[in-house]
């Protein structure tokens, strides 16, 4: 029996609840949202699927869940250019969430932006072991990287590390061919702007994040230990600590089973260092 709590059942959280239930990955749901009408509507809509998944809206049930997806808070709109611009708006939401999660001992998946900073904050404030705090975003960035490479006929293993945001680090050294620095920079700027077209066109990203989050949930429930690009709290890996940052991690029942340390080339290492400093600064500012 697997219980999933979803905090914030808007576009992403609602879709995750629906997908996880309809794919039979979870047996019970605990849904939570400050918008009570939306919460009730999501519960009813899910019940009308006829699925046998039990649904609770009791806040106190969140701490009993095996996995909690944290997707509550403000999302970007066309006038919010970067994810870090959401920091001050979402800090109160994260602070409140940390309180609700007191006593939770399952696996936390942080989605709310700026995701890396929020994952670190929630990890520190809830007292969860770092292995149990996984920030979501790297899988999505890696899928976008795969698309950018495919469009150029470049083959290889598409993986993005670093910040889920402007300081993301696509790994070109893991590809099967040399990619000139000029092309790297072009692809990086394409990746940075990848979600804005979706935000402008339909209000926000849904399918991509929801499906990847469900894959992450499955990696936990099935103890898969596959390599996933996700945000973890490193303890010196890549020379980084005091933040949460995108790294290659093996994810299983206990959360982050192992963080792999890959050799980066100069271009990648420089950007990874910058990402660590950038997120670390924000983490210190939020007092995580
Ligand atoms: P949304 O606006 O559709 O849903 C957010 C929900 O959070 C709303 O239903 C709102 O009522 C609820 N909420 C706000 N404050 C709350 C509080 N204090 N307590 C409980 N619920 C609260 O937004 P969407 O598109 O689902 O995005 C959610 C978050 O996830 C945003 O911060 C967005 O930037 C982020 N995001 C992150 C991705 C990633 O790859 N890490 C991908 C897509 C979105």
Coordinates of C-alpha atoms and ligand atoms in Angstrom, one line a residue:
X1 CA 0.0 0.0 0.0
X2 CA 1.5 3.3 -1.1
X3 CA 0.1 6.6 0.2
X4 CA 0.8 9.8 -1.7
X5 CA 0.3 13.3 -0.4
X6 CA 0.1 16.2 -2.8
X7 CA 0.4 19.7 -1.4
X8 CA -1.0 22.2 -3.9
X9 CA -3.4 20.5 -6.3
X10 CA -3.3 23.0 -9.1
X11 CA -2.0 22.3 -12.7
X12 CA 1.0 20.2 -11.7
X13 CA -0.2 18.7 -8.4
X14 CA -3.6 17.9 -9.7
X15 CA -2.2 16.1 -12.7
X16 CA 0.3 14.1 -10.6
X17 CA -2.5 12.9 -8.3
X18 CA -4.6 11.9 -11.3
X19 CA -1.7 10.1 -13.1
X20 CA -0.4 8.4 -10.0
X21 CA -3.9 7.1 -9.1
X22 CA -4.9 6.1 -12.7
X23 CA -1.6 4.3 -13.3
X24 CA -2.2 2.3 -10.1
X25 CA 1.1 3.5 -8.6
X26 CA -0.5 4.7 -5.3
X27 CA -3.4 3.3 -3.3
X28 CA -4.3 6.4 -1.3
X29 CA -4.1 10.1 -1.8
X30 CA -4.0 13.0 0.7
X31 CA -4.7 16.2 -1.1
X32 CA -4.2 19.7 0.3
X33 CA -4.7 23.2 -1.2
X34 CA -5.4 26.6 0.3
X35 CA -8.0 27.1 -2.5
X36 CA -10.8 25.1 -0.9
X37 CA -13.1 25.2 -3.9
X38 CA -10.4 23.9 -6.2
X39 CA -9.5 21.2 -3.7
X40 CA -13.1 20.0 -3.5
X41 CA -13.4 20.1 -7.3
X42 CA -10.2 18.0 -7.8
X43 CA -11.4 15.5 -5.2
X44 CA -14.8 15.2 -7.0
X45 CA -13.2 15.0 -10.4
X46 CA -10.9 12.2 -9.2
X47 CA -13.8 10.3 -7.5
X48 CA -15.8 10.5 -10.8
X49 CA -13.1 8.5 -12.5
X50 CA -14.4 5.5 -10.6
X51 CA -10.9 4.6 -9.3
X52 CA -10.8 2.9 -6.0
X53 CA -8.0 5.2 -4.7
X54 CA -9.0 6.5 -1.3
X55 CA -8.8 10.3 -1.0
X56 CA -8.4 12.3 2.2
X57 CA -8.2 16.1 2.6
X58 CA -7.2 15.9 6.3
X59 CA -4.0 17.9 6.8
X60 CA -3.0 15.6 9.6
X61 CA -2.9 12.7 7.2
X62 CA -0.1 14.3 5.2
X63 CA 2.5 13.2 7.7
X64 CA 1.4 9.6 7.4
X65 CA 2.0 9.4 3.6
X66 CA 4.9 7.5 2.1
X67 CA 5.7 10.2 -0.4
X68 CA 4.7 13.9 -0.5
X69 CA 4.8 16.0 -3.6
X70 CA 5.1 19.7 -2.7
X71 CA 3.6 21.7 -5.6
X72 CA 1.9 24.5 -3.7
X73 CA 2.6 28.1 -4.5
X74 CA 2.8 30.7 -7.2
X75 CA 3.8 29.7 -10.7
X76 CA 5.5 31.9 -13.3
X77 CA 3.5 33.9 -15.8
X78 CA 4.9 35.8 -18.8
X79 CA 6.0 38.7 -16.7
X80 CA 7.9 36.5 -14.2
X81 CA 11.1 35.9 -16.2
X82 CA 13.0 33.5 -13.9
X83 CA 12.1 30.9 -11.3
X84 CA 14.1 32.7 -8.7
X85 CA 11.8 35.7 -9.1
X86 CA 9.3 33.6 -7.3
X87 CA 11.5 33.3 -4.2
X88 CA 9.9 35.9 -1.9
X89 CA 6.3 35.1 -3.1
X90 CA 6.7 31.4 -2.3
X91 CA 8.8 31.7 0.9
X92 CA 5.7 32.0 3.1
X93 CA 4.1 29.0 1.3
X94 CA 7.2 26.9 1.9
X95 CA 7.4 28.1 5.6
X96 CA 3.8 27.1 6.1
X97 CA 4.4 23.8 4.3
X98 CA 7.4 23.0 6.5
X99 CA 5.1 23.3 9.5
X100 CA 2.5 21.0 8.0
X101 CA 5.2 18.5 7.2
X102 CA 6.4 18.3 10.8
X103 CA 6.5 14.6 11.7
X104 CA 6.5 13.5 8.1
X105 CA 9.1 10.7 7.6
X106 CA 8.5 9.7 4.0
X107 CA 10.1 10.9 0.7
X108 CA 9.6 14.5 -0.1
X109 CA 9.5 15.6 -3.7
X110 CA 9.8 19.4 -4.0
X111 CA 8.3 21.0 -7.2
X112 CA 7.6 24.5 -6.2
X113 CA 10.0 27.1 -7.6
X114 CA 12.6 28.2 -7.1
X115 CA 12.8 24.4 -6.6
X116 CA 16.4 24.0 -5.5
X117 CA 16.2 26.6 -2.8
X118 CA 12.8 25.4 -1.6
X119 CA 14.0 21.8 -1.5
X120 CA 16.9 22.8 0.7
X121 CA 14.7 24.9 2.9
X122 CA 12.2 22.1 3.4
X123 CA 14.9 19.6 4.1
X124 CA 16.5 21.8 6.8
X125 CA 13.2 22.9 8.4
X126 CA 11.5 19.6 8.5
X127 CA 14.6 17.8 9.8
X128 CA 14.2 15.1 7.1
X129 CA 17.5 13.3 6.3
X130 CA 19.0 14.7 3.1
X131 CA 18.4 11.4 1.3
X132 CA 14.7 11.9 1.7
X133 CA 14.5 15.3 0.0
X134 CA 14.4 15.2 -3.7
X135 CA 13.9 18.3 -5.9
X136 CA 12.2 17.7 -9.2
X137 CA 13.2 19.5 -12.4
X138 CA 16.3 17.9 -13.8
X139 CA 14.4 15.2 -15.6
X140 CA 12.4 17.9 -17.4
X141 CA 15.5 19.9 -18.3
X142 CA 17.1 16.7 -19.5
X143 CA 14.1 15.9 -21.7
X144 CA 14.3 19.4 -23.2
X145 CA 18.0 18.9 -23.7
X146 CA 17.3 15.6 -25.5
X147 CA 14.9 17.4 -27.8
X148 CA 17.4 20.2 -28.6
X149 CA 20.0 17.6 -29.4
X150 CA 17.7 15.5 -31.5
X151 CA 16.7 18.6 -33.5
X152 CA 20.4 19.0 -34.4
X153 CA 21.0 15.4 -35.1
X154 CA 23.3 15.1 -32.1
X155 CA 23.2 11.7 -30.3
X156 CA 24.3 10.6 -26.9
X157 CA 23.2 10.7 -23.3
X158 CA 21.2 13.9 -22.5
X159 CA 21.7 14.9 -18.9
X160 CA 21.3 18.3 -17.2
X161 CA 22.8 19.2 -13.8
X162 CA 23.0 22.4 -11.8
X163 CA 20.1 24.7 -11.0
X164 CA 16.6 24.1 -12.2
X165 CA 16.7 27.6 -13.8
X166 CA 19.1 30.0 -15.4
X167 CA 22.1 28.2 -14.0
X168 CA 21.4 24.8 -15.4
X169 CA 24.3 22.8 -16.7
X170 CA 23.7 20.5 -19.8
X171 CA 26.4 17.9 -20.0
X172 CA 28.0 18.0 -23.5
X173 CA 31.0 15.9 -22.5
X174 CA 28.6 12.9 -22.1
X175 CA 27.6 13.1 -25.8
X176 CA 29.0 10.9 -28.5
X177 CA 30.4 13.9 -30.5
X178 CA 32.1 17.1 -29.8
X179 CA 29.8 20.1 -29.7
X180 CA 31.4 23.5 -30.4
X181 CA 31.2 26.1 -27.5
X182 CA 29.1 28.4 -29.7
X183 CA 26.5 25.6 -30.2
X184 CA 26.6 24.8 -26.5
X185 CA 25.8 28.4 -25.6
X186 CA 22.9 28.5 -28.1
X187 CA 21.4 25.3 -26.8
X188 CA 21.8 26.5 -23.2
X189 CA 19.9 29.7 -23.9
X190 CA 17.2 27.7 -25.7
X191 CA 16.9 25.5 -22.6
X192 CA 16.6 28.5 -20.3
X193 CA 13.6 29.8 -22.3
X194 CA 12.1 26.4 -23.0
X195 CA 9.0 26.6 -20.7
X196 CA 8.1 30.3 -21.4
X197 CA 6.4 29.4 -24.7
X198 CA 4.2 26.9 -22.9
X199 CA 3.5 29.4 -20.0
X200 CA 2.5 32.0 -22.6
X201 CA 0.4 29.5 -24.6
X202 CA -1.5 27.6 -21.9
X203 CA -0.6 29.2 -18.5
X204 CA 1.9 26.7 -17.4
X205 CA 3.6 23.4 -18.0
X206 CA 1.7 20.3 -17.0
X207 CA 2.2 17.1 -19.1
X208 CA 6.1 17.2 -18.9
X209 CA 6.4 17.8 -15.2
X210 CA 3.5 15.5 -14.2
X211 CA 4.8 12.5 -16.1
X212 CA 8.4 12.9 -15.0
X213 CA 7.2 13.3 -11.3
X214 CA 5.3 10.1 -11.6
X215 CA 8.4 8.4 -12.9
X216 CA 10.2 9.7 -9.9
X217 CA 7.4 8.4 -7.6
X218 CA 7.7 5.0 -9.3
X219 CA 11.5 5.0 -8.9
X220 CA 10.8 5.2 -5.1
X221 CA 7.9 2.8 -4.9
X222 CA 9.6 0.1 -7.1
X223 CA 13.0 0.7 -5.5
X224 CA 14.4 1.1 -9.1
X225 CA 17.8 2.8 -8.3
X226 CA 17.9 4.1 -11.8
X227 CA 20.0 7.2 -12.5
X228 CA 17.8 10.4 -12.4
X229 CA 18.8 14.0 -12.7
X230 CA 17.3 15.6 -9.6
X231 CA 18.1 18.1 -7.0
X232 CA 19.8 16.7 -3.9
X233 CA 21.4 18.2 -0.8
X234 CA 25.1 17.3 -1.5
X235 CA 27.6 16.7 1.3
X236 CA 30.7 17.8 -0.6
X237 CA 29.9 16.0 -3.9
X238 CA 31.0 18.2 -6.8
X239 CA 32.7 20.4 -4.1
X240 CA 29.3 21.7 -3.1
X241 CA 27.3 21.8 0.2
X242 CA 24.9 24.2 1.9
X243 CA 22.3 24.0 -0.8
X244 CA 20.3 21.6 -3.0
X245 CA 21.4 21.2 -6.6
X246 CA 20.8 19.0 -9.7
X247 CA 23.1 16.0 -9.7
X248 CA 23.0 12.5 -11.1
X249 CA 21.4 10.4 -8.4
X250 CA 20.2 6.8 -8.0
X251 CA 16.7 6.9 -6.5
X252 CA 15.1 4.1 -4.6
X253 CA 12.8 3.2 -1.7
X254 CA 14.8 5.3 0.8
X255 CA 15.1 8.2 -1.6
X256 CA 18.6 9.3 -2.8
X257 CA 20.5 6.0 -2.7
X258 CA 23.7 7.4 -4.2
X259 CA 24.9 10.6 -5.8
X260 CA 27.3 9.9 -8.7
X261 CA 30.2 12.2 -9.2
X262 CA 31.0 12.5 -12.9
X263 CA 34.0 14.1 -14.4
X264 CA 33.0 17.4 -16.0
X265 CA 34.9 19.3 -18.6
X266 CA 36.0 22.9 -18.0
X267 CA 32.9 24.5 -19.5
X268 CA 30.6 22.3 -17.4
X269 CA 32.7 22.6 -14.2
X270 CA 32.7 26.4 -14.4
X271 CA 28.9 26.5 -14.7
X272 CA 28.4 23.9 -12.0
X273 CA 30.5 26.0 -9.6
X274 CA 28.5 29.1 -10.5
X275 CA 25.2 27.2 -10.0
X276 CA 26.4 26.0 -6.6
X277 CA 27.4 29.6 -5.5
X278 CA 24.2 31.1 -6.9
X279 CA 21.8 28.6 -5.1
X280 CA 24.0 28.6 -2.0
X281 CA 23.6 32.4 -1.7
X282 CA 19.8 32.2 -2.0
X283 CA 19.7 29.4 0.6
X284 CA 21.7 31.5 3.0
X285 CA 19.3 34.4 2.4
X286 CA 16.2 32.4 3.1
X287 CA 17.8 31.0 6.3
X288 CA 17.4 27.4 5.3
Ligands
LIG1 P1 -0.9 26.3 -9.9 O1 -1.2 27.8 -9.6 O2 -1.8 25.7 -10.9 O3 -1.1 25.5 -8.6 C1 -0.5 25.9 -7.4 C2 -1.5 25.6 -6.3 O4 -0.9 25.9 -5.0 C3 -2.8 26.4 -6.4 O5 -3.9 25.5 -6.4 C4 -2.8 27.2 -5.1 O6 -4.1 27.4 -4.5 C5 -2.0 26.4 -4.2 N1 -1.4 27.1 -3.0 C6 -0.9 28.4 -3.0 N2 -0.5 28.7 -1.8 C7 -0.8 27.6 -1.0 C8 -0.6 27.4 0.4 N3 0.0 28.3 1.2 N4 -1.0 26.2 0.9 C9 -1.6 25.3 0.0 N5 -1.8 25.5 -1.3 C10 -1.4 26.6 -1.8 O7 0.6 26.2 -10.2 P2 1.4 25.0 -11.0 O8 1.5 25.3 -12.4 O9 0.8 23.7 -10.5 O10 2.8 25.2 -10.3 C11 3.0 25.0 -8.9 C12 4.5 25.3 -8.6 O11 5.3 24.4 -9.2 C13 5.0 26.7 -9.0 O12 5.9 27.2 -8.1 C14 5.7 26.4 -10.3 O13 6.6 27.4 -10.7 C15 6.3 25.1 -10.0 N6 6.7 24.2 -11.1 C16 7.9 23.6 -11.0 C17 8.3 22.7 -12.0 C18 9.6 22.0 -11.9 O14 10.1 21.4 -12.9 N7 10.2 22.0 -10.7 C19 7.5 22.5 -13.2 C20 6.2 23.2 -13.2 C21 5.8 24.0 -12.2

